[in-house]
Coordinates of C-alpha atoms in Angstrom, one line a residue:
Chain A
M11 CA -55.0 -26.8 -5.8
S12 CA -55.4 -26.2 -9.5
L13 CA -58.0 -28.4 -11.2
T14 CA -55.1 -30.1 -13.2
T15 CA -53.4 -31.0 -10.0
K16 CA -56.7 -32.4 -8.7
V17 CA -57.2 -34.5 -11.7
K18 CA -53.6 -35.8 -11.6
L19 CA -54.0 -36.7 -7.9
G20 CA -57.5 -38.4 -8.7
L21 CA -55.9 -40.3 -11.5
L22 CA -53.1 -41.5 -9.1
A23 CA -55.7 -42.5 -6.6
T24 CA -57.7 -44.4 -9.1
G25 CA -54.7 -46.1 -10.4
I26 CA -53.5 -47.3 -7.1
A27 CA -57.2 -48.5 -6.0
A28 CA -57.3 -50.3 -9.4
G29 CA -53.9 -51.8 -9.0
V30 CA -55.0 -53.2 -5.4
A31 CA -58.3 -54.4 -6.5
L32 CA -57.3 -56.0 -9.8
P33 CA -56.6 -59.6 -8.5
Y34 CA -60.4 -59.4 -7.4
L35 CA -61.7 -58.5 -10.7
T36 CA -59.9 -60.3 -13.3
S37 CA -58.2 -63.6 -14.4
P38 CA -54.7 -64.9 -13.5
F39 CA -53.7 -64.6 -17.0
I40 CA -54.4 -60.8 -17.1
I41 CA -52.7 -60.4 -13.7
G42 CA -49.7 -62.0 -15.3
I43 CA -49.6 -59.6 -18.1
V44 CA -50.1 -56.8 -15.6
T45 CA -47.1 -57.8 -13.7
L46 CA -44.9 -58.1 -16.6
A47 CA -46.1 -54.6 -17.8
L48 CA -45.2 -53.2 -14.3
V49 CA -41.8 -54.8 -14.5
F50 CA -41.2 -53.4 -18.0
G51 CA -42.5 -50.2 -16.8
L52 CA -40.1 -49.8 -14.1
F53 CA -37.3 -50.8 -16.8
A54 CA -38.6 -48.1 -19.2
M55 CA -38.7 -45.5 -16.5
S56 CA -34.9 -46.3 -15.7
I57 CA -34.3 -45.5 -19.3
D58 CA -36.4 -42.4 -19.0
V59 CA -34.2 -41.0 -16.3
L60 CA -31.3 -41.0 -18.5
A61 CA -33.0 -40.5 -21.9
G62 CA -35.9 -38.3 -21.1
F63 CA -34.4 -36.0 -18.4
G64 CA -30.7 -36.2 -19.3
G65 CA -30.9 -36.4 -23.0
L66 CA -28.6 -39.5 -22.6
V67 CA -30.3 -42.1 -24.8
T68 CA -29.3 -45.4 -23.7
V69 CA -29.9 -48.5 -25.7
G70 CA -27.9 -51.0 -23.7
Q71 CA -30.1 -50.9 -20.6
A72 CA -31.0 -54.6 -21.2
G73 CA -27.4 -55.5 -20.4
I74 CA -27.7 -54.3 -16.8
F75 CA -31.2 -55.8 -16.6
A76 CA -30.0 -59.2 -17.7
V77 CA -26.8 -59.1 -15.6
A78 CA -28.9 -58.5 -12.4
A79 CA -31.2 -61.4 -13.6
Y80 CA -28.3 -63.8 -14.3
G81 CA -26.8 -62.7 -10.9
V82 CA -30.1 -64.1 -9.2
G83 CA -30.2 -67.2 -11.5
Y84 CA -26.7 -68.2 -11.1
T85 CA -26.8 -68.1 -7.3
A86 CA -30.2 -69.9 -7.1
T87 CA -29.2 -72.7 -9.7
H88 CA -25.4 -73.1 -9.1
L89 CA -24.7 -71.8 -5.6
D90 CA -27.8 -73.1 -3.9
G91 CA -28.0 -69.6 -2.2
G92 CA -31.1 -68.6 -0.3
H93 CA -33.4 -65.9 -1.5
V94 CA -31.6 -63.3 0.4
L95 CA -28.4 -64.1 -1.2
Q96 CA -29.8 -64.4 -4.5
V97 CA -31.2 -60.9 -4.5
A98 CA -27.9 -59.6 -2.8
V99 CA -26.0 -61.1 -5.7
G100 CA -28.4 -59.7 -8.3
L101 CA -28.1 -56.3 -6.7
A102 CA -24.3 -56.5 -6.5
A103 CA -24.0 -57.7 -10.1
G104 CA -26.3 -54.9 -11.5
I105 CA -24.7 -52.2 -9.7
A106 CA -21.0 -53.3 -10.5
I107 CA -21.9 -53.5 -14.1
S108 CA -23.6 -50.2 -13.9
V109 CA -20.5 -48.5 -12.4
I110 CA -18.2 -50.1 -15.1
F111 CA -20.6 -48.9 -17.9
A112 CA -20.9 -45.5 -16.3
I113 CA -17.1 -45.1 -16.2
M114 CA -16.9 -46.0 -19.9
A115 CA -19.8 -43.9 -21.0
M116 CA -19.3 -40.8 -18.8
R117 CA -17.3 -38.7 -21.1
T118 CA -19.4 -39.2 -24.2
S119 CA -22.8 -37.6 -25.1
G120 CA -25.4 -37.5 -27.6
V121 CA -25.1 -40.2 -30.3
Y122 CA -21.7 -41.3 -29.0
F123 CA -23.2 -42.2 -25.6
L124 CA -25.9 -44.0 -27.6
M125 CA -23.3 -46.0 -29.5
V126 CA -21.3 -46.7 -26.4
T127 CA -24.4 -48.1 -24.4
L128 CA -25.4 -50.2 -27.5
A129 CA -21.9 -51.8 -27.6
Q130 CA -22.0 -52.5 -23.9
G131 CA -25.5 -54.1 -24.1
M132 CA -24.6 -56.3 -27.0
I133 CA -21.5 -57.4 -25.3
V134 CA -23.6 -58.7 -22.3
W135 CA -25.7 -60.4 -25.0
G136 CA -22.7 -62.1 -26.5
L137 CA -21.4 -63.2 -23.2
A138 CA -24.9 -64.6 -22.2
Y139 CA -24.7 -66.9 -25.3
R140 CA -21.1 -68.0 -25.0
L141 CA -20.5 -68.1 -21.2
A142 CA -22.2 -71.3 -20.9
P143 CA -20.8 -72.4 -17.5
I144 CA -22.4 -69.3 -15.9
T145 CA -25.4 -68.5 -18.2
G146 CA -26.3 -71.8 -19.5
A147 CA -25.9 -70.3 -23.0
E148 CA -29.1 -70.7 -25.2
N149 CA -30.9 -73.0 -22.7
G150 CA -30.7 -70.2 -20.1
L151 CA -31.1 -70.9 -16.4
R152 CA -34.2 -72.8 -15.3
G153 CA -36.0 -73.3 -12.0
I154 CA -35.4 -70.0 -10.2
L155 CA -38.2 -70.2 -7.6
R156 CA -39.8 -67.4 -5.8
P157 CA -39.7 -67.1 -2.1
P158 CA -42.5 -69.1 -0.6
A159 CA -44.3 -65.9 0.6
V160 CA -44.8 -64.6 -3.0
S161 CA -44.9 -67.9 -4.8
A162 CA -48.6 -67.5 -5.8
Y163 CA -49.1 -65.3 -9.0
W164 CA -51.3 -62.7 -7.1
T165 CA -48.9 -62.3 -4.1
Y166 CA -46.0 -61.7 -6.4
Y167 CA -48.3 -59.3 -8.3
Y168 CA -48.8 -57.3 -5.1
L169 CA -45.0 -57.3 -4.4
V170 CA -44.1 -56.0 -7.8
L171 CA -46.9 -53.3 -7.7
A172 CA -45.5 -52.1 -4.3
I173 CA -41.9 -52.1 -5.5
V174 CA -42.6 -50.4 -8.8
A175 CA -44.9 -47.8 -7.0
L176 CA -42.1 -47.2 -4.5
A177 CA -39.4 -47.0 -7.1
G178 CA -41.6 -44.6 -9.2
G179 CA -42.0 -42.4 -6.3
L180 CA -38.3 -42.3 -5.6
L181 CA -37.4 -41.5 -9.2
W182 CA -40.2 -38.7 -9.1
I183 CA -38.4 -37.3 -6.1
V184 CA -35.0 -37.7 -7.7
T185 CA -35.9 -36.0 -11.0
R186 CA -37.2 -32.9 -8.9
S187 CA -34.0 -32.8 -6.7
P188 CA -30.8 -30.9 -7.5
V189 CA -29.6 -34.3 -9.2
G190 CA -32.6 -33.8 -11.4
L191 CA -31.7 -30.3 -12.2
A192 CA -28.2 -31.1 -13.1
L193 CA -29.6 -33.8 -15.3
R194 CA -31.7 -31.3 -17.2
G195 CA -28.6 -29.1 -17.4
L196 CA -26.8 -32.0 -19.2
R197 CA -29.6 -32.2 -21.6
D198 CA -29.9 -28.6 -22.4
G199 CA -26.4 -27.3 -22.3
E200 CA -23.7 -29.6 -21.2
D201 CA -21.0 -27.2 -22.3
R202 CA -22.5 -24.3 -20.4
L203 CA -22.8 -26.7 -17.3
R204 CA -19.1 -27.6 -17.6
M205 CA -18.3 -23.9 -17.9
L206 CA -20.0 -23.1 -14.8
G207 CA -17.7 -25.5 -12.9
Y208 CA -19.7 -28.7 -12.8
N209 CA -18.0 -32.0 -13.3
T210 CA -20.4 -33.1 -15.9
A211 CA -18.7 -36.6 -16.4
F212 CA -19.2 -37.3 -12.7
H213 CA -22.9 -36.2 -12.8
K214 CA -23.4 -38.5 -15.7
A215 CA -21.8 -41.4 -14.1
Y216 CA -23.8 -40.8 -10.9
V217 CA -27.1 -40.7 -12.8
F218 CA -26.2 -43.6 -14.9
V219 CA -25.5 -45.8 -11.8
L220 CA -28.8 -44.4 -10.3
S221 CA -30.7 -45.4 -13.5
G222 CA -28.7 -48.9 -13.6
L223 CA -30.0 -49.5 -10.0
F224 CA -33.6 -49.3 -11.1
A225 CA -32.8 -51.4 -14.3
T226 CA -31.3 -53.9 -11.8
I227 CA -34.4 -54.0 -9.7
A228 CA -36.6 -54.6 -12.8
G229 CA -34.1 -57.3 -13.8
I230 CA -34.5 -59.1 -10.4
L231 CA -38.3 -58.8 -10.6
Y232 CA -38.3 -60.1 -14.1
V233 CA -36.3 -63.2 -13.4
Y234 CA -38.6 -64.1 -10.4
L235 CA -41.7 -63.5 -12.5
N236 CA -40.7 -65.9 -15.2
Q237 CA -38.5 -68.2 -13.0
F238 CA -36.2 -68.5 -16.0
I239 CA -33.7 -66.3 -17.8
S240 CA -32.2 -66.6 -21.2
P241 CA -30.0 -64.5 -23.5
A242 CA -33.0 -63.1 -25.0
A243 CA -33.5 -60.7 -22.0
S244 CA -30.1 -59.2 -22.8
E245 CA -30.9 -58.7 -26.6
F246 CA -30.8 -55.4 -28.3
A247 CA -34.5 -55.8 -29.0
T248 CA -35.1 -55.7 -25.2
S249 CA -33.3 -52.4 -24.8
G250 CA -35.1 -51.3 -28.0
H251 CA -38.4 -52.2 -26.5
G252 CA -37.8 -50.3 -23.3
L253 CA -36.8 -47.2 -25.2
L254 CA -39.8 -47.6 -27.3
M255 CA -42.1 -47.8 -24.3
A256 CA -40.5 -44.5 -23.0
I257 CA -40.8 -42.8 -26.2
L258 CA -44.4 -44.0 -27.0
G259 CA -45.6 -43.2 -23.7
G260 CA -43.6 -39.7 -23.4
T261 CA -40.2 -39.1 -22.3
G262 CA -39.3 -37.0 -19.5
T263 CA -42.6 -37.7 -17.8
L264 CA -41.9 -41.1 -15.8
V265 CA -45.7 -41.9 -16.0
G266 CA -45.3 -42.1 -19.8
P267 CA -42.9 -44.9 -19.8
L268 CA -45.3 -46.9 -17.5
I269 CA -48.1 -46.1 -19.8
G270 CA -46.0 -47.1 -22.9
A271 CA -45.0 -50.3 -21.2
F272 CA -48.7 -51.4 -20.7
V273 CA -49.6 -50.4 -24.2
I274 CA -46.9 -52.5 -25.7
V275 CA -46.9 -55.5 -23.4
F276 CA -50.6 -55.8 -23.7
A277 CA -50.4 -55.4 -27.5
E278 CA -47.8 -57.9 -27.7
N279 CA -49.8 -60.6 -25.6
M280 CA -53.1 -59.7 -27.3
L281 CA -52.1 -59.1 -30.9
S282 CA -49.1 -61.3 -31.6
T283 CA -51.4 -64.2 -31.9
Y284 CA -53.1 -62.5 -34.9
V285 CA -50.2 -60.2 -36.2
E286 CA -47.6 -62.4 -37.7
R287 CA -44.9 -59.7 -38.1
W288 CA -45.1 -58.2 -34.6
T289 CA -41.6 -56.9 -34.7
T290 CA -42.2 -55.1 -37.9
L291 CA -45.2 -53.5 -36.5
L292 CA -43.1 -52.3 -33.4
G293 CA -40.6 -50.9 -35.7
A294 CA -43.2 -49.0 -37.6
V295 CA -44.5 -47.7 -34.4
F296 CA -41.2 -46.6 -33.5
V297 CA -40.8 -44.5 -36.7
I298 CA -44.3 -43.2 -36.6
T299 CA -43.9 -41.9 -33.1
I300 CA -40.5 -40.3 -33.8
L301 CA -41.9 -38.6 -36.8
F302 CA -45.3 -37.6 -35.7
A303 CA -45.7 -37.8 -31.9
R304 CA -42.4 -37.2 -30.4
G305 CA -44.1 -36.3 -27.2
G306 CA -45.8 -39.7 -26.9
L307 CA -49.1 -40.4 -25.5
V308 CA -48.7 -38.1 -22.5
G309 CA -47.4 -35.3 -24.8
M310 CA -50.6 -35.6 -26.8
L311 CA -52.7 -35.7 -23.6
S312 CA -51.0 -32.6 -22.1
Q313 CA -51.5 -30.8 -25.4
A314 CA -55.3 -31.6 -25.4
W315 CA -55.9 -30.8 -21.8
P316 CA -56.0 -27.0 -21.9
R317 CA -58.5 -27.5 -24.5
V318 CA -60.6 -29.5 -22.2
L319 CA -60.1 -27.0 -19.4
A320 CA -61.3 -24.2 -21.7
R321 CA -64.3 -26.1 -22.5
F322 CA -65.2 -25.9 -18.8
G323 CA -64.6 -22.2 -18.6
H324 CA -61.1 -22.4 -16.9
P325 CA -58.1 -20.5 -17.9
A326 CA -55.6 -22.7 -19.8
A327 CA -53.6 -24.5 -17.1
S328 CA -50.4 -22.6 -17.4
G329 CA -47.3 -23.2 -15.2
D330 CA -48.2 -26.9 -14.7
A331 CA -45.6 -28.4 -16.8
G332 CA -44.4 -30.7 -14.0
A333 CA -40.7 -31.2 -14.6
G334 CA -40.5 -28.0 -16.6
S335 CA -40.2 -29.2 -20.2
P336 CA -42.6 -30.8 -22.4
P337 CA -42.5 -34.5 -23.0
G338 CA -40.1 -35.6 -25.7
A339 CA -38.0 -32.5 -25.1
A340 CA -35.0 -34.6 -24.8
L341 CA -35.4 -35.9 -28.3
D342 CA -35.4 -32.5 -29.8
G343 CA -32.3 -31.7 -28.2
T344 CA -28.7 -31.9 -29.5
A345 CA -29.8 -30.7 -32.8
H346 CA -26.7 -30.0 -34.7
A347 CA -27.7 -27.7 -37.3
T348 CA -29.9 -25.3 -35.3
S349 CA -28.8 -21.8 -34.7
N350 CA -28.1 -20.4 -31.4
P351 CA -31.1 -18.7 -29.9
H352 CA -29.0 -15.9 -28.5
G353 CA -27.1 -15.4 -31.7
I354 CA -23.8 -15.9 -29.6
T355 CA -21.5 -18.7 -30.8
T356 CA -18.7 -19.6 -28.6
E357 CA -15.9 -21.9 -29.8
D358 CA -17.4 -24.6 -27.6
D359 CA -20.8 -24.4 -29.4
Q360 CA -19.2 -24.6 -32.8
R361 CA -17.4 -27.8 -31.5
S362 CA -20.3 -29.4 -30.0
S363 CA -22.2 -28.8 -33.1
R364 CA -20.0 -31.0 -35.1
Chain B
M30 CA 1.9 -71.7 -29.8
T31 CA 3.8 -72.6 -32.9
M32 CA 4.7 -70.2 -35.6
E33 CA 2.3 -71.7 -37.8
F34 CA -0.6 -71.1 -35.4
V35 CA 0.5 -67.5 -35.0
F36 CA 0.5 -67.1 -38.7
F37 CA -2.7 -68.7 -39.3
Q38 CA -4.4 -66.7 -36.6
L39 CA -2.8 -63.6 -38.0
L40 CA -4.2 -64.3 -41.4
N41 CA -7.5 -65.0 -39.8
G42 CA -7.5 -61.6 -38.2
L43 CA -6.6 -59.7 -41.2
S44 CA -9.1 -61.2 -43.5
F45 CA -11.9 -60.7 -40.9
A46 CA -10.4 -57.2 -40.5
G47 CA -11.1 -56.9 -44.3
L48 CA -14.7 -57.8 -43.7
L49 CA -15.0 -55.5 -40.9
F50 CA -13.5 -52.6 -42.9
L51 CA -16.0 -53.1 -45.6
V52 CA -19.0 -52.9 -43.2
A53 CA -17.4 -50.0 -41.0
S54 CA -16.2 -47.7 -43.8
G55 CA -19.9 -47.4 -45.2
F56 CA -21.1 -46.6 -41.6
T57 CA -18.3 -44.3 -40.8
L58 CA -18.7 -42.4 -44.0
I59 CA -22.3 -41.8 -43.5
F60 CA -21.7 -40.5 -39.9
G61 CA -18.7 -38.4 -41.1
L62 CA -20.8 -36.1 -43.3
M63 CA -24.4 -36.6 -41.9
R64 CA -23.7 -37.1 -38.4
V65 CA -26.2 -39.9 -38.7
V66 CA -25.5 -43.1 -36.6
N67 CA -27.2 -45.7 -38.9
L68 CA -28.2 -48.5 -36.7
A69 CA -30.0 -50.1 -39.6
H70 CA -26.4 -50.8 -41.1
G71 CA -26.4 -54.2 -39.8
G72 CA -30.0 -54.7 -41.4
F73 CA -28.5 -53.5 -44.6
Y74 CA -25.8 -55.8 -44.4
L75 CA -28.1 -58.9 -43.8
V76 CA -30.5 -57.8 -46.6
G77 CA -27.5 -57.3 -49.0
G78 CA -26.4 -60.8 -48.1
Y79 CA -29.8 -62.5 -48.4
I80 CA -30.2 -60.7 -51.9
G81 CA -26.8 -61.9 -53.1
L82 CA -27.6 -65.4 -51.9
T83 CA -30.8 -65.6 -53.8
I84 CA -29.1 -64.3 -57.0
V85 CA -26.2 -66.8 -56.7
L86 CA -28.9 -69.5 -56.3
A87 CA -30.8 -68.5 -59.2
T88 CA -27.9 -67.6 -61.7
G89 CA -24.8 -69.0 -60.2
N90 CA -22.9 -65.9 -60.8
I91 CA -21.1 -64.4 -57.6
W92 CA -20.0 -61.2 -59.3
L93 CA -23.7 -60.6 -60.4
A94 CA -24.8 -61.3 -56.7
A95 CA -22.4 -58.9 -55.3
L96 CA -23.6 -56.2 -57.9
G97 CA -27.1 -57.0 -57.2
G98 CA -26.7 -57.1 -53.3
A99 CA -24.9 -53.8 -53.3
L100 CA -27.1 -51.9 -55.7
A101 CA -30.4 -53.2 -54.1
V102 CA -29.2 -52.1 -50.5
G103 CA -28.0 -48.6 -52.0
V104 CA -31.5 -48.2 -53.3
L105 CA -32.9 -49.2 -49.9
G106 CA -30.6 -46.7 -48.3
V107 CA -31.9 -43.9 -50.6
L108 CA -35.4 -44.8 -49.8
M109 CA -34.7 -44.6 -46.1
E110 CA -32.9 -41.3 -46.4
T111 CA -35.5 -39.6 -48.6
S112 CA -38.5 -40.8 -47.0
L113 CA -37.6 -40.8 -43.2
L114 CA -34.3 -39.3 -42.4
R115 CA -34.9 -36.2 -44.4
R116 CA -37.9 -35.3 -42.3
V117 CA -35.7 -35.1 -39.1
R118 CA -32.6 -33.6 -40.7
G119 CA -30.2 -32.2 -38.2
Q120 CA -31.8 -33.8 -35.2
E121 CA -29.1 -36.4 -34.1
L122 CA -31.3 -38.4 -31.7
P123 CA -34.6 -38.6 -33.7
E124 CA -32.3 -39.6 -36.6
V125 CA -30.7 -42.6 -34.8
L126 CA -34.0 -43.6 -33.3
L127 CA -35.6 -43.8 -36.6
T128 CA -32.8 -46.1 -37.7
I129 CA -33.5 -48.3 -34.8
G130 CA -37.1 -48.6 -35.9
V131 CA -36.0 -49.5 -39.5
A132 CA -33.5 -52.0 -38.1
F133 CA -36.3 -53.8 -36.1
M134 CA -38.3 -53.9 -39.4
L135 CA -35.4 -55.1 -41.5
G136 CA -34.5 -58.0 -39.0
D137 CA -38.1 -59.2 -38.9
L138 CA -38.7 -58.8 -42.7
T139 CA -35.7 -60.7 -43.6
L140 CA -36.9 -63.5 -41.4
A141 CA -40.2 -63.5 -43.0
F142 CA -38.8 -63.7 -46.5
W143 CA -35.8 -66.0 -46.1
G144 CA -36.8 -68.1 -43.1
G145 CA -35.1 -68.8 -39.8
D146 CA -32.5 -71.2 -40.9
P147 CA -28.8 -70.3 -41.0
R148 CA -27.6 -70.0 -44.7
A149 CA -24.1 -70.0 -46.2
M150 CA -23.2 -68.6 -49.8
P151 CA -21.8 -71.2 -51.9
L152 CA -18.6 -70.3 -53.7
P153 CA -17.6 -71.1 -57.4
D154 CA -14.5 -73.3 -57.6
Y155 CA -12.2 -70.7 -58.5
L156 CA -12.9 -68.9 -55.3
S157 CA -12.9 -71.7 -52.9
G158 CA -10.0 -74.1 -52.1
S159 CA -6.8 -72.7 -50.6
V160 CA -3.8 -70.8 -51.8
D161 CA -0.2 -71.6 -51.0
L162 CA 1.4 -68.8 -49.3
G163 CA 4.8 -70.5 -49.1
F164 CA 5.0 -71.6 -45.5
I165 CA 1.1 -72.4 -45.1
G166 CA -1.8 -72.8 -47.2
Y167 CA -4.8 -70.4 -46.6
P168 CA -8.3 -70.4 -47.9
R169 CA -8.3 -68.4 -51.2
F170 CA -11.5 -66.6 -50.6
R171 CA -10.2 -65.0 -47.4
V172 CA -7.1 -63.7 -49.0
L173 CA -9.3 -62.1 -51.6
V174 CA -11.6 -60.4 -49.0
T175 CA -8.5 -58.9 -47.5
L176 CA -7.3 -57.6 -51.0
L177 CA -10.7 -56.4 -51.7
A178 CA -10.9 -54.3 -48.5
V179 CA -7.4 -52.9 -49.2
A180 CA -8.6 -52.0 -52.7
V181 CA -11.8 -50.4 -51.4
G182 CA -9.9 -48.5 -48.8
I183 CA -7.5 -47.1 -51.4
A184 CA -10.4 -46.2 -53.7
L185 CA -12.2 -44.4 -50.9
W186 CA -9.1 -42.6 -49.9
L187 CA -8.4 -41.5 -53.4
L188 CA -12.0 -40.5 -54.0
M189 CA -12.1 -38.4 -50.6
S190 CA -8.6 -36.8 -51.2
K191 CA -8.2 -36.4 -54.9
T192 CA -11.6 -35.8 -56.5
R193 CA -14.0 -32.8 -56.6
V194 CA -16.7 -35.1 -55.0
G195 CA -14.4 -35.8 -52.0
A196 CA -13.6 -32.2 -51.7
I197 CA -17.2 -31.3 -51.5
V198 CA -17.8 -34.1 -48.9
R199 CA -14.8 -33.0 -46.8
A200 CA -15.9 -29.4 -47.0
G201 CA -19.4 -30.5 -45.9
V202 CA -18.1 -32.2 -42.8
D203 CA -16.5 -29.0 -41.7
D204 CA -19.2 -26.5 -42.5
R205 CA -22.4 -27.6 -44.1
E206 CA -24.1 -24.1 -44.2
M207 CA -21.0 -22.7 -46.0
I208 CA -21.0 -25.5 -48.8
A209 CA -24.6 -25.0 -49.2
A210 CA -24.2 -21.2 -49.6
L211 CA -21.5 -21.9 -52.2
G212 CA -24.3 -23.2 -54.4
I213 CA -23.6 -27.0 -53.9
N214 CA -26.8 -29.0 -53.6
I215 CA -26.0 -30.5 -50.3
R216 CA -29.4 -32.6 -50.2
L217 CA -28.2 -34.3 -53.3
V218 CA -24.8 -35.0 -51.7
F219 CA -26.3 -36.4 -48.5
T220 CA -28.6 -38.8 -50.6
G221 CA -25.7 -39.8 -52.9
L222 CA -23.4 -40.4 -49.9
F223 CA -26.1 -42.4 -48.2
F224 CA -26.6 -44.5 -51.3
F225 CA -22.7 -45.1 -51.3
G226 CA -22.7 -46.1 -47.6
A227 CA -25.6 -48.3 -48.0
L228 CA -24.1 -49.8 -51.1
L229 CA -20.9 -50.8 -49.0
A230 CA -23.2 -52.4 -46.4
G231 CA -24.9 -54.4 -49.1
L232 CA -21.7 -55.5 -50.7
S233 CA -20.1 -56.4 -47.3
G234 CA -23.3 -58.5 -46.7
V235 CA -22.6 -60.6 -49.9
V236 CA -19.1 -61.0 -48.8
G237 CA -20.0 -61.7 -45.2
A238 CA -22.7 -64.3 -46.3
A239 CA -19.7 -66.4 -47.8
F240 CA -17.4 -65.5 -45.0
L241 CA -19.5 -66.0 -41.8
G242 CA -22.8 -67.3 -43.2
L243 CA -26.1 -65.7 -42.5
V244 CA -28.0 -66.3 -39.2
P245 CA -31.3 -64.5 -39.3
G246 CA -31.8 -62.3 -36.1
E247 CA -28.2 -62.7 -35.3
S248 CA -25.8 -61.7 -38.1
D249 CA -27.2 -58.2 -38.5
I250 CA -26.8 -57.5 -34.6
E251 CA -23.4 -59.1 -34.3
I252 CA -22.0 -57.2 -37.4
L253 CA -23.5 -53.9 -36.1
L254 CA -21.7 -54.7 -32.8
F255 CA -18.3 -55.3 -34.6
A256 CA -18.8 -52.1 -36.7
L257 CA -19.6 -50.1 -33.6
V258 CA -16.6 -51.2 -31.7
V259 CA -14.3 -50.5 -34.7
V260 CA -15.5 -47.0 -35.1
I261 CA -15.5 -46.4 -31.4
L262 CA -11.8 -47.6 -31.3
G263 CA -10.8 -45.8 -34.5
G264 CA -12.7 -42.7 -34.2
L265 CA -16.3 -42.2 -35.5
G266 CA -16.2 -40.5 -39.0
S267 CA -12.7 -41.3 -39.7
L268 CA -11.7 -43.7 -42.6
P269 CA -8.2 -44.3 -41.4
G270 CA -9.7 -44.8 -38.1
A271 CA -12.0 -47.4 -39.3
A272 CA -9.1 -49.3 -41.1
I273 CA -6.9 -49.3 -37.7
G274 CA -10.0 -50.2 -35.7
S275 CA -10.8 -53.1 -38.1
V276 CA -7.2 -54.5 -37.9
I277 CA -7.3 -54.3 -34.1
V278 CA -10.8 -55.8 -33.7
G279 CA -10.0 -58.5 -36.4
L280 CA -6.7 -59.5 -34.8
I281 CA -8.1 -59.6 -31.1
D282 CA -11.1 -61.6 -32.4
A283 CA -9.1 -64.2 -34.2
F284 CA -6.8 -64.7 -31.4
A285 CA -9.4 -64.7 -28.8
K286 CA -11.6 -67.1 -30.6
A287 CA -8.6 -69.5 -30.8
L288 CA -7.4 -69.2 -27.3
V289 CA -10.5 -68.3 -25.1
P290 CA -13.5 -69.2 -27.2
E291 CA -16.1 -68.7 -24.4
L292 CA -14.8 -65.0 -23.9
A293 CA -15.0 -64.2 -27.6
F294 CA -17.2 -61.1 -27.2
F295 CA -15.6 -60.0 -23.9
T296 CA -12.2 -59.6 -25.4
L297 CA -13.8 -56.7 -27.4
F298 CA -14.8 -55.1 -24.3
A299 CA -11.5 -54.3 -22.8
P300 CA -9.9 -52.3 -25.6
M301 CA -13.1 -50.3 -25.9
A302 CA -13.1 -49.6 -22.4
I303 CA -9.5 -48.5 -22.2
V304 CA -10.0 -46.3 -25.4
L305 CA -13.2 -44.8 -23.9
V306 CA -11.6 -43.8 -20.7
L307 CA -8.3 -42.5 -22.0
R308 CA -9.4 -41.1 -25.4
P309 CA -13.3 -40.9 -25.6
E310 CA -13.0 -39.7 -29.3
G311 CA -11.2 -42.7 -30.6
L312 CA -7.7 -43.3 -31.8
L313 CA -7.9 -41.0 -34.8
G314 CA -11.3 -39.2 -34.0
R315 CA -11.7 -35.6 -33.6
R316 CA -12.7 -34.2 -30.2
A317 CA -16.6 -34.1 -30.4

């Protein structure tokens, strides 16, 4: 076991221990923020699966997130359904909308994919405002109570912690499975993958729905956390925040988006009392991260880490790139003016470069 | 459904299509040459609308407002292009992500400067009121918007197909390296085109301020959604595509708002889904 692996396992163990111990150490207020950060962390991870690993940058994920939340909310407030039915409807709604969105988006890539997902998310937002009989329009849906077993803030926190940890583990396995490999193939050379006989559209749809499933879970956890849902959840800004969390933390790393979510959720709750133009600040963070730190926080750390190792007399930790590409790699992809590294230009390359 | 209702909604649709074309043409022009999907386009629209409104309130002159709003946003576009986009030239995703950051900032800053109340642009007498079209009366301003859009469309078409600048832009779309090798300063062309696209967004914002009104935090997003659907339908980067997409979206929106108001946005979804499944590059788009 290399030192780096030991450090990673140590960090993971510390993280879990801290997560379990937290309710004994701090105030309900902080626990509330941590729970929200975990929910958004899962949401940002679901974006990372598509954006970071597959180079498919989605800005409509809040649409899926909100549809699942509305599914729960509608069942609770209009159908008087029990919690099992609420969650079942939420899951079904989220998965159904993911499948529809996936079929629409599966034949596009790059900026087209981004635009299509953006329009999808915005249509959910528009419907959330106007379909008052179901969504309650601007007033939203109130009084969506948690199941009695997790009605206390700290029991709900443990539930969220467990689900997010489980989901994170599942996603980690998925990204290292053949599906994950195909995803990276989509990112690095979709045309080549297609020439090798892969049905790239099918792969995209598959991963889209998978990512949508995790956004759905995040949406369900979100609505029970707030016990309330309004059109704001489906806003462009929600998708944008999720994407920013992923990029700020480091795309293609899974743990990065979680870190990004903690940074942004905590900053929002701590700073927005003092900083009047919070959204402007977020926009600036967005711009600065893209311009100067595309690997995000995890990228910066992993760049600094070999130097730390060297100081302790270890050879640089090579071969430990995890998923095999540096954080932020997805964002460098689909460059349309870069030359082909092999000097061979196929007709397909030329077309994809336009 | 009476004939009058159909005609009235037809005109509603066509005049809204006029506004949509003004917005979408700038968006699609920028994409056509630069491959930049400018998601700050809605923010540009909103800023143009507010600057126009401020000028009208100060001077009472709507033409000055249109000029001022358009030019100010054009300059804003140049600032964004030279200070941000140029640093990531050629990298599609970082480019569009930068524009998302700018969109956040513009949405929030307009809220800070102009406040959170919905505003509407007052029109001078000679632009308001209705005009008699023989069988029905129709708001004069909306007729003028349609005519303006047609004029801008023809002007853009002439510019693109008949002038040297248009030839350079079209050549740049096909082969950017070659056009640079021929000694044309493609950077300047990029900046100029970005200025022009942003100018159109600013102008459409002034028109939209009188047409739809300005709702902070909503108008920018809503118009961006419409522009996206227009170009997804018509084909990204294609001017005729933007025109056709605008007419389709305008008509669908007008009839949907009148017949099934609670589904106003959802009615955009179906045509978009059909086009994406059958012809992902859009009706007049090139295969990407």
